[in-house]
Each structure stands twice: as structure tokens, then as C-alpha cells.
GROMACS .gro file of C-alpha atoms in nm:
model
  334
    1MET     CA    1  -1.973  -9.202 -11.525
    2LYS     CA    2  -1.722  -9.221 -11.803
    3ALA     CA    3  -1.461  -9.382 -11.578
    4GLU     CA    4  -1.724  -9.633 -11.462
    5VAL     CA    5  -1.805  -9.723 -11.824
    6LYS     CA    6  -1.444  -9.746 -11.904
    7LYS     CA    7  -1.394  -9.988 -11.616
    8GLN     CA    8  -1.681 -10.207 -11.743
    9GLU     CA    9  -1.534 -10.197 -12.099
   10ASN     CA   10  -1.198 -10.325 -11.968
   11LYS     CA   11  -1.371 -10.598 -11.773
   12VAL     CA   12  -1.559 -10.714 -12.075
   13LYS     CA   13  -1.240 -10.725 -12.294
   14LYS     CA   14  -1.029 -10.920 -12.037
   15LYS     CA   15  -1.283 -11.210 -12.007
   16PRO     CA   16  -1.134 -11.531 -12.144
   17GLU     CA   17  -1.308 -11.699 -12.438
   18SER     CA   18  -1.435 -11.982 -12.217
   19GLU     CA   19  -1.601 -11.747 -11.984
   20ASN     CA   20  -1.794 -11.584 -12.274
   21ALA     CA   21  -1.931 -11.915 -12.396
   22PRO     CA   22  -2.301 -11.966 -12.336
   23SER     CA   23  -2.384 -12.222 -12.057
   24LEU     CA   24  -2.738 -12.318 -12.149
   25SER     CA   25  -2.675 -12.671 -12.015
   26LEU     CA   26  -2.662 -12.533 -11.667
   27PHE     CA   27  -2.989 -12.341 -11.697
   28THR     CA   28  -3.344 -12.474 -11.654
   29PRO     CA   29  -3.607 -12.263 -11.802
   30GLN     CA   30  -3.805 -12.077 -11.531
   31GLU     CA   31  -4.045 -11.788 -11.489
   32PRO     CA   32  -3.856 -11.475 -11.386
   33PRO     CA   33  -3.970 -11.313 -11.054
   34GLU     CA   34  -4.227 -11.032 -11.066
   35ASN     CA   35  -3.957 -10.756 -11.027
   36ALA     CA   36  -3.725 -10.900 -11.288
   37ILE     CA   37  -3.558 -10.667 -11.547
   38LEU     CA   38  -3.461 -10.784 -11.899
   39LEU     CA   39  -3.110 -10.687 -11.998
   40LEU     CA   40  -2.928 -10.682 -12.329
   41ASP     CA   41  -2.565 -10.604 -12.354
   42ALA     CA   42  -2.337 -10.466 -12.624
   43GLU     CA   43  -2.234 -10.818 -12.724
   44ASP     CA   44  -2.600 -10.898 -12.794
   45LYS     CA   45  -2.612 -11.122 -12.481
   46ILE     CA   46  -2.949 -11.135 -12.295
   47SER     CA   47  -3.031 -11.210 -11.928
   48TRP     CA   48  -3.252 -11.084 -11.649
   49THR     CA   49  -3.184 -10.973 -11.302
   50THR     CA   50  -3.364 -10.813 -11.004
   51PRO     CA   51  -3.299 -10.476 -10.833
   52GLU     CA   52  -3.174 -10.666 -10.529
   53GLU     CA   53  -2.930 -10.892 -10.730
   54ARG     CA   54  -2.823 -10.646 -10.993
   55ALA     CA   55  -2.444 -10.629 -11.000
   56PRO     CA   56  -2.270 -10.281 -10.992
   57ASP     CA   57  -2.043 -10.397 -11.269
   58GLN     CA   58  -2.313 -10.557 -11.502
   59GLY     CA   59  -2.147 -10.491 -11.831
   60LEU     CA   60  -2.233 -10.247 -12.107
   61ILE     CA   61  -2.615 -10.252 -12.127
   62ILE     CA   62  -2.777 -10.117 -12.445
   63TYR     CA   63  -3.142 -10.223 -12.350
   64GLN     CA   64  -3.335 -10.286 -12.025
   65GLN     CA   65  -3.711 -10.326 -11.960
   66ALA     CA   66  -3.905 -10.444 -11.657
   67ILE     CA   67  -4.059 -10.784 -11.743
   68GLU     CA   68  -4.371 -10.743 -11.520
   69LYS     CA   69  -4.500 -11.094 -11.554
   70ARG     CA   70  -4.508 -11.073 -11.935
   71GLU     CA   71  -4.450 -11.424 -12.094
   72ASN     CA   72  -4.302 -11.321 -12.421
   73PHE     CA   73  -4.110 -11.036 -12.594
   74LEU     CA   74  -4.067 -10.987 -12.967
   75VAL     CA   75  -3.758 -10.963 -13.181
   76ILE     CA   76  -3.741 -10.834 -13.533
   77LEU     CA   77  -3.476 -10.984 -13.767
   78ASP     CA   78  -3.303 -10.872 -14.071
   79ASN     CA   79  -3.502 -11.113 -14.295
   80ALA     CA   80  -3.811 -10.879 -14.203
   81LYS     CA   81  -3.975 -11.133 -13.978
   82ALA     CA   82  -4.089 -11.097 -13.609
   83TYR     CA   83  -4.056 -11.384 -13.356
   84PRO     CA   84  -4.161 -11.421 -13.001
   85ILE     CA   85  -3.921 -11.541 -12.735
   86ALA     CA   86  -4.051 -11.669 -12.398
   87THR     CA   87  -3.907 -11.485 -12.099
   88ARG     CA   88  -3.867 -11.817 -11.914
   89GLU     CA   89  -3.612 -11.915 -12.180
   90VAL     CA   90  -3.391 -11.615 -12.078
   91PRO     CA   91  -3.129 -11.716 -11.812
   92PRO     CA   92  -3.069 -11.498 -11.493
   93GLN     CA   93  -2.762 -11.280 -11.510
   94ALA     CA   94  -2.612 -11.469 -11.225
   95ASN     CA   95  -2.627 -11.786 -11.431
   96GLN     CA   96  -2.476 -11.624 -11.746
   97PRO     CA   97  -2.610 -11.417 -12.033
   98VAL     CA   98  -2.650 -11.592 -12.376
   99LEU     CA   99  -2.670 -11.456 -12.725
  100ILE     CA  100  -3.018 -11.336 -12.793
  101SER     CA  101  -3.006 -11.516 -13.139
  102SER     CA  102  -2.951 -11.858 -12.955
  103LEU     CA  103  -3.308 -11.833 -12.814
  104LEU     CA  104  -3.461 -11.833 -13.160
  105THR     CA  105  -3.583 -12.134 -13.349
  106LYS     CA  106  -3.329 -12.318 -13.562
  107THR     CA  107  -3.519 -12.206 -13.865
  108ALA     CA  108  -3.511 -11.843 -13.758
  109GLN     CA  109  -3.141 -11.865 -13.686
  110LYS     CA  110  -3.077 -12.012 -14.033
  111GLU     CA  111  -3.284 -11.752 -14.217
  112SER     CA  112  -3.136 -11.434 -14.050
  113GLU     CA  113  -2.804 -11.286 -13.954
  114ALA     CA  114  -2.896 -11.018 -13.706
  115VAL     CA  115  -3.161 -10.917 -13.446
  116LEU     CA  116  -3.249 -10.546 -13.519
  117ASN     CA  117  -3.493 -10.468 -13.227
  118GLN     CA  118  -3.639 -10.638 -12.928
  119PHE     CA  119  -3.939 -10.514 -12.717
  120PHE     CA  120  -4.244 -10.614 -12.521
  121LEU     CA  121  -4.572 -10.533 -12.681
  122THR     CA  122  -4.710 -10.316 -12.400
  123GLU     CA  123  -5.011 -10.092 -12.405
  124PRO     CA  124  -4.801  -9.774 -12.425
  125GLN     CA  125  -4.601  -9.936 -12.704
  126LYS     CA  126  -4.923  -9.988 -12.897
  127THR     CA  127  -4.959  -9.608 -12.950
  128GLN     CA  128  -4.636  -9.634 -13.155
  129GLU     CA  129  -4.589  -9.744 -13.515
  130LEU     CA  130  -4.322  -9.962 -13.662
  131LEU     CA  131  -4.099  -9.820 -13.938
  132LEU     CA  132  -3.897 -10.067 -14.138
  133LEU     CA  133  -3.614  -9.970 -14.369
  134SER     CA  134  -3.421 -10.203 -14.605
  135GLN     CA  135  -3.059 -10.199 -14.688
  136GLN     CA  136  -3.151 -10.098 -15.054
  137GLY     CA  137  -3.360  -9.783 -14.932
  138ARG     CA  138  -3.715  -9.929 -14.936
  139ILE     CA  139  -3.930  -9.815 -14.632
  140LYS     CA  140  -4.256  -9.919 -14.481
  141ARG     CA  141  -4.476  -9.788 -14.184
  142LEU     CA  142  -4.720 -10.023 -14.019
  143PRO     CA  143  -4.933 -10.033 -13.701
  144ILE     CA  144  -4.766 -10.194 -13.407
  145ASP     CA  145  -5.086 -10.394 -13.329
  146GLU     CA  146  -5.015 -10.588 -13.663
  147LEU     CA  147  -4.763 -10.785 -13.436
  148GLU     CA  148  -5.012 -10.911 -13.184
  149GLY     CA  149  -5.037 -11.290 -13.159
  150VAL     CA  150  -4.719 -11.367 -13.341
  151GLY     CA  151  -4.665 -11.747 -13.336
  152SER     CA  152  -4.357 -11.954 -13.318
  153ARG     CA  153  -4.325 -11.970 -13.694
  154GLY     CA  154  -4.288 -11.597 -13.702
  155LEU     CA  155  -4.460 -11.322 -13.884
  156SER     CA  156  -4.335 -11.163 -14.213
  157LEU     CA  157  -4.352 -10.789 -14.190
  158MET     CA  158  -4.217 -10.679 -14.532
  159LYS     CA  159  -4.155 -10.835 -14.872
  160LEU     CA  160  -3.783 -10.806 -14.952
  161LYS     CA  161  -3.604 -10.868 -15.275
  162GLU     CA  162  -3.374 -11.173 -15.279
  163ASP     CA  163  -3.070 -10.957 -15.256
  164ASP     CA  164  -3.210 -10.715 -14.992
  165ARG     CA  165  -3.215 -10.730 -14.614
  166LEU     CA  166  -3.383 -10.519 -14.342
  167TYR     CA  167  -3.138 -10.260 -14.216
  168GLY     CA  168  -3.354 -10.114 -13.930
  169ALA     CA  169  -3.686 -10.153 -13.753
  170ILE     CA  170  -3.758  -9.857 -13.526
  171PHE     CA  171  -4.052  -9.701 -13.351
  172THR     CA  172  -4.217  -9.379 -13.468
  173HIS     CA  173  -4.554  -9.197 -13.474
  174GLU     CA  174  -4.721  -8.914 -13.656
  175GLY     CA  175  -4.562  -8.582 -13.593
  176LEU     CA  176  -4.212  -8.691 -13.547
  177ASP     CA  177  -3.931  -8.643 -13.797
  178LEU     CA  178  -3.732  -8.925 -13.967
  179ALA     CA  179  -3.364  -8.891 -14.048
  180ILE     CA  180  -3.173  -9.142 -14.272
  181ALA     CA  181  -2.814  -9.116 -14.319
  182THR     CA  182  -2.582  -9.262 -14.581
  183SER     CA  183  -2.193  -9.349 -14.565
  184SER     CA  184  -2.114  -9.048 -14.789
  185GLY     CA  185  -2.231  -8.818 -14.515
  186ARG     CA  186  -2.561  -8.710 -14.654
  187VAL     CA  187  -2.878  -8.709 -14.432
  188LEU     CA  188  -3.238  -8.709 -14.569
  189ARG     CA  189  -3.505  -8.567 -14.329
  190TYR     CA  190  -3.876  -8.662 -14.370
  191PRO     CA  191  -4.184  -8.567 -14.167
  192VAL     CA  192  -4.360  -8.874 -14.044
  193ARG     CA  193  -4.715  -8.824 -14.191
  194GLU     CA  194  -4.966  -9.022 -14.390
  195GLU     CA  195  -4.932  -8.829 -14.724
  196LEU     CA  196  -4.554  -8.908 -14.737
  197LEU     CA  197  -4.519  -9.238 -14.544
  198PRO     CA  198  -4.868  -9.409 -14.557
  199MET     CA  199  -4.958  -9.687 -14.331
  200MET     CA  200  -4.919 -10.025 -14.512
  201SER     CA  201  -5.013 -10.394 -14.456
  202LYS     CA  202  -4.775 -10.674 -14.366
  203SER     CA  203  -4.763 -10.803 -14.720
  204ALA     CA  204  -4.667 -10.465 -14.889
  205GLN     CA  205  -4.312 -10.415 -15.020
  206GLY     CA  206  -4.275 -10.054 -14.913
  207LEU     CA  207  -4.177  -9.744 -15.092
  208ALA     CA  208  -3.838  -9.646 -15.240
  209ILE     CA  209  -3.737  -9.363 -15.020
  210LEU     CA  210  -3.389  -9.302 -15.127
  211ARG     CA  211  -3.139  -9.382 -15.405
  212LEU     CA  212  -2.800  -9.518 -15.298
  213ARG     CA  213  -2.495  -9.429 -15.508
  214TYR     CA  214  -2.229  -9.691 -15.612
  215GLY     CA  215  -2.037  -9.797 -15.305
  216GLU     CA  216  -2.264  -9.620 -15.070
  217HIS     CA  217  -2.455  -9.774 -14.787
  218LEU     CA  218  -2.693  -9.681 -14.495
  219ALA     CA  219  -2.526  -9.538 -14.184
  220GLY     CA  220  -2.826  -9.457 -13.955
  221CYS     CA  221  -3.207  -9.426 -13.929
  222VAL     CA  222  -3.346  -9.212 -13.642
  223SER     CA  223  -3.706  -9.089 -13.556
  224LEU     CA  224  -3.725  -8.796 -13.311
  225PRO     CA  225  -3.892  -8.461 -13.254
  226HIS     CA  226  -3.781  -8.183 -13.487
  227ARG     CA  227  -3.623  -7.974 -13.211
  228GLU     CA  228  -3.379  -8.255 -13.104
  229ASN     CA  229  -3.026  -8.330 -13.213
  230LEU     CA  230  -2.848  -8.602 -13.418
  231LEU     CA  231  -2.503  -8.733 -13.340
  232LEU     CA  232  -2.295  -8.813 -13.645
  233ILE     CA  233  -1.972  -9.011 -13.614
  234SER     CA  234  -1.708  -9.081 -13.885
  235GLY     CA  235  -1.504  -9.393 -13.920
  236LEU     CA  236  -1.188  -9.209 -13.827
  237GLY     CA  237  -1.338  -9.080 -13.498
  238TYR     CA  238  -1.470  -8.738 -13.594
  239ALA     CA  239  -1.805  -8.639 -13.445
  240LYS     CA  240  -2.067  -8.364 -13.438
  241ARG     CA  241  -2.406  -8.281 -13.303
  242LEU     CA  242  -2.653  -8.144 -13.550
  243ALA     CA  243  -3.007  -8.014 -13.492
  244ILE     CA  244  -3.242  -8.210 -13.707
  245GLU     CA  245  -3.430  -7.887 -13.796
  246ASN     CA  246  -3.127  -7.755 -13.973
  247LEU     CA  247  -3.182  -8.023 -14.239
  248ARG     CA  248  -3.417  -7.935 -14.524
  249LEU     CA  249  -3.726  -8.159 -14.550
  250SER     CA  250  -3.697  -8.414 -14.833
  251GLN     CA  251  -3.934  -8.594 -15.069
  252LEU     CA  252  -3.925  -8.958 -15.176
  253GLY     CA  253  -3.620  -9.013 -15.399
  254ASP     CA  254  -3.429  -8.693 -15.298
  255LEU     CA  255  -3.057  -8.687 -15.245
  256GLY     CA  256  -3.071  -8.513 -14.910
  257SER     CA  257  -2.833  -8.263 -14.749
  258PRO     CA  258  -2.451  -8.306 -14.692
  259ALA     CA  259  -2.428  -8.310 -14.312
  260LEU     CA  260  -2.065  -8.423 -14.240
  261GLN     CA  261  -1.756  -8.353 -14.441
  262PHE     CA  262  -1.435  -8.576 -14.411
  263VAL     CA  263  -1.075  -8.506 -14.370
  264ASN     CA  264  -0.974  -8.751 -14.647
  265LYS     CA  265  -1.116  -9.002 -14.890
  266GLN     CA  266  -1.049  -9.284 -14.654
  267ASP     CA  267  -1.319  -9.159 -14.409
  268SER     CA  268  -1.690  -9.197 -14.427
  269LEU     CA  269  -2.003  -9.172 -14.204
  270ALA     CA  270  -1.994  -9.477 -13.962
  271ALA     CA  271  -2.304  -9.406 -13.754
  272MET     CA  272  -2.582  -9.165 -13.682
  273VAL     CA  273  -2.787  -9.191 -13.356
  274ALA     CA  274  -3.011  -8.965 -13.147
  275ALA     CA  275  -2.804  -8.724 -12.932
  276ARG     CA  276  -2.997  -8.763 -12.615
  277PRO     CA  277  -2.873  -8.526 -12.331
  278GLY     CA  278  -2.672  -8.701 -12.067
  279SER     CA  279  -2.641  -9.025 -12.265
  280ILE     CA  280  -2.335  -9.228 -12.347
  281VAL     CA  281  -2.282  -9.381 -12.688
  282LEU     CA  282  -2.070  -9.694 -12.725
  283LEU     CA  283  -1.845  -9.707 -13.033
  284SER     CA  284  -1.732 -10.035 -13.173
  285THR     CA  285  -1.427 -10.063 -13.393
  286ASN     CA  286  -1.302 -10.303 -13.651
  287GLN     CA  287  -1.035 -10.407 -13.387
  288ASN     CA  288  -1.301 -10.534 -13.156
  289ARG     CA  289  -1.263 -10.233 -12.919
  290LYS     CA  290  -1.545 -10.062 -12.751
  291LEU     CA  291  -1.507  -9.691 -12.675
  292PRO     CA  292  -1.757  -9.488 -12.463
  293LEU     CA  293  -1.839  -9.127 -12.585
  294GLU     CA  294  -2.037  -8.883 -12.365
  295VAL     CA  295  -2.287  -8.713 -12.597
  296GLU     CA  296  -2.263  -8.378 -12.429
  297THR     CA  297  -1.878  -8.361 -12.493
  298VAL     CA  298  -1.957  -8.334 -12.876
  299THR     CA  299  -2.006  -7.980 -13.006
  300VAL     CA  300  -2.337  -7.873 -13.165
  301THR     CA  301  -2.254  -7.734 -13.506
  302GLY     CA  302  -2.416  -7.671 -13.855
  303LYS     CA  303  -2.401  -7.892 -14.165
  304ASP     CA  304  -2.062  -7.769 -14.274
  305GLY     CA  305  -1.732  -7.908 -14.135
  306THR     CA  306  -1.592  -8.237 -14.021
  307GLY     CA  307  -1.677  -8.204 -13.652
  308SER     CA  308  -1.409  -8.264 -13.378
  309GLN     CA  309  -1.189  -8.583 -13.347
  310LEU     CA  310  -1.291  -8.698 -13.003
  311VAL     CA  311  -1.182  -9.054 -13.040
  312LYS     CA  312  -0.814  -9.177 -13.054
  313LEU     CA  313  -0.790  -9.477 -13.286
  314ASN     CA  314  -0.498  -9.708 -13.366
  315PRO     CA  315  -0.349  -9.726 -13.715
  316THR     CA  316  -0.588  -9.887 -13.958
  317GLU     CA  317  -0.862  -9.889 -13.684
  318LYS     CA  318  -1.203  -9.751 -13.780
  319ILE     CA  319  -1.537  -9.708 -13.599
  320ILE     CA  320  -1.809  -9.939 -13.748
  321LYS     CA  321  -2.097  -9.911 -13.514
  322ALA     CA  322  -2.260  -9.696 -13.244
  323GLN     CA  323  -2.508  -9.783 -12.977
  324LEU     CA  324  -2.675  -9.584 -12.690
  325LEU     CA  325  -2.617  -9.735 -12.353
  326GLN     CA  326  -2.899  -9.797 -12.116
  327ASP     CA  327  -3.166  -9.763 -12.382
  328THR     CA  328  -3.533  -9.809 -12.296
  329SER     CA  329  -3.813  -9.984 -12.486
  330ASN     CA  330  -3.911  -9.670 -12.682
  331ARG     CA  331  -3.635  -9.719 -12.937
  332GLY     CA  332  -3.629  -9.470 -13.224
  333PHE     CA  333  -3.311  -9.540 -13.391
  334CYS     CA  334  -3.106  -9.815 -13.573
   0.00000   0.00000   0.00000
């Protein structure tokens, strides 16, 4: 599996710039067939395909979901607004994937810098809740059915300060744990329950859940059962798996627990994702390289220590992002 991903990675890197350019002019909007599957790759390009037409070498896919005649899916942007995108506007993979942001209205593109999540509002999805976390550490939990009937002008989900943006928008529900990591290597663990994280309306600003120190920023937000593991990855390529139940439970405003130490002052926590058994994490670097890492090759350890250096980096190269490949619609991390 690792060799196959590596082959895909190399093929993506070798594409000339002209080949990567969107070709919307060649695409006429059309309803996807009944068995179509929506695909989003690691370059944030979106398309659909069918099981019969699906290419063996389809790129590095981070999200896939059967369309099943649904007319729209939702995206959540870093300006804390949700927008619908019509599935008929998505090109087939054979035509050429396009940036998901290019399918937004011009106003939405102007007001935001990143798409944080995308999903169909299905009946199973409606049993979930949406958890929003801002870059400055404010958090909000709201029912997913608040997003029903979102119009083309979008729907504001959270009031943000002028200098704040949304960091993540993930799915959760009562009984799960929530882990929030910062670049200094500390992780805060919270139980998802009404007393600590109450449901709020769309107009609420949210609660201040943690304090960021000077120069510190968020490095991950994950919601998962308390017996599962987290994967922590440093900028210099050190990684460890850590059971979330090894972290003490926090209250609003707590500092959390140190969960990853560093070999020198130049290193920091780059990302934290759910360590799903059998999964592959795609690591992106500041030199535009994408490196696959099999989760089960990473040792499970305690809070102490730097973990193991599993990724070879070039001089001055650092990991800046981690994404789970082949993710499904039940997304519980950012």
C-alpha cells in the first residue's frame, strides 16, 4: 500500500503546471450519475467518478462519499460561514478536477482563505453535532440540523472577532472526547458533554476553551472515543501514537498536558490527527513535498519523550500539515 501511495505522490509532483490548471471552460454542468462518488484530493481539487470509471492511479484522495442523487453538499469556510455547492457544478474526474474553492461564489472566495470541511447533510450525519474552534481558542458546539436549508448567500455559524478566523469545523457527539493540541506540544482533553460544552445558537460567539501563549498556535483538534489513539507529528519528522485516555481531563482555560517533547528549540508540534488503525497519513512540507506515513509504523508511547524520527527531511525542510487519506464523511479531526 505504501509503495502504491508513493507512486501516486510522484505522479502528482511530476505534473506540469499547465496540466494542473483548472479547465472549467471545457466542462458543462451536468447531474452526476446515480452511482457517482465525490472525491477531494490532497491539493484541494474536487471531482466525481463512478466505480466503473475510477482510475487505479486516482491521486491522493483525502475525502470520498457517494453522491446518491443529492443535489448539494456543504462546505464550511474559515470565516465561519457555511455554503452549499451544487453537485452538478463538480466536473467528472476524467474531465479534470478543480479547486473546491473555485466553485464558491465570488463573494465567498473573497471573504475566506480556506475550506475547512465538506460533507453531505445525510440522515446519519444529522445525529452528529458540529464543533467549531477558532484560531484564538474559542469553541462552539451546535446541532447539525442548524445547517438545513442553507442558501447561496451562506449561513454564519459563529461570531468571530475581526482578527480571528475559524481553525477547524469537526463532527462530534455526546460521549466522545475532544483533544486540542498546540504547537508547544501540549494537548488538552475534554469530555464532550452539555455541562462543559453546551449547545449554542448560530449567533453565539462561543466559549474561551484555552489560552495560547505568545508565539503559540493550534496544531490539531480531534474528537474520538476515549479508548482510541492520537498521532502527534513534529515539524522535524518525529512522531508518536498516544492513547487519549493517558491525558488528564481538562476544564475551560486549563493549560493541558505536555504530550510531545522536542529534540531542539527549532522543533514544534506540526499536527495531531486520529491514529486510525490501517490508515495512511499524508504529510505536507514547506518544500511542497507530500510524504505518506503508515499509522501502524508509529510506536504507541506515553506522554514523555520525542517519539521516533520516521520521516527523512531535507535541510531547512519542515512538516506543516497532516491529512488522513481516504477519509469518509464522518470527519472528526482538523
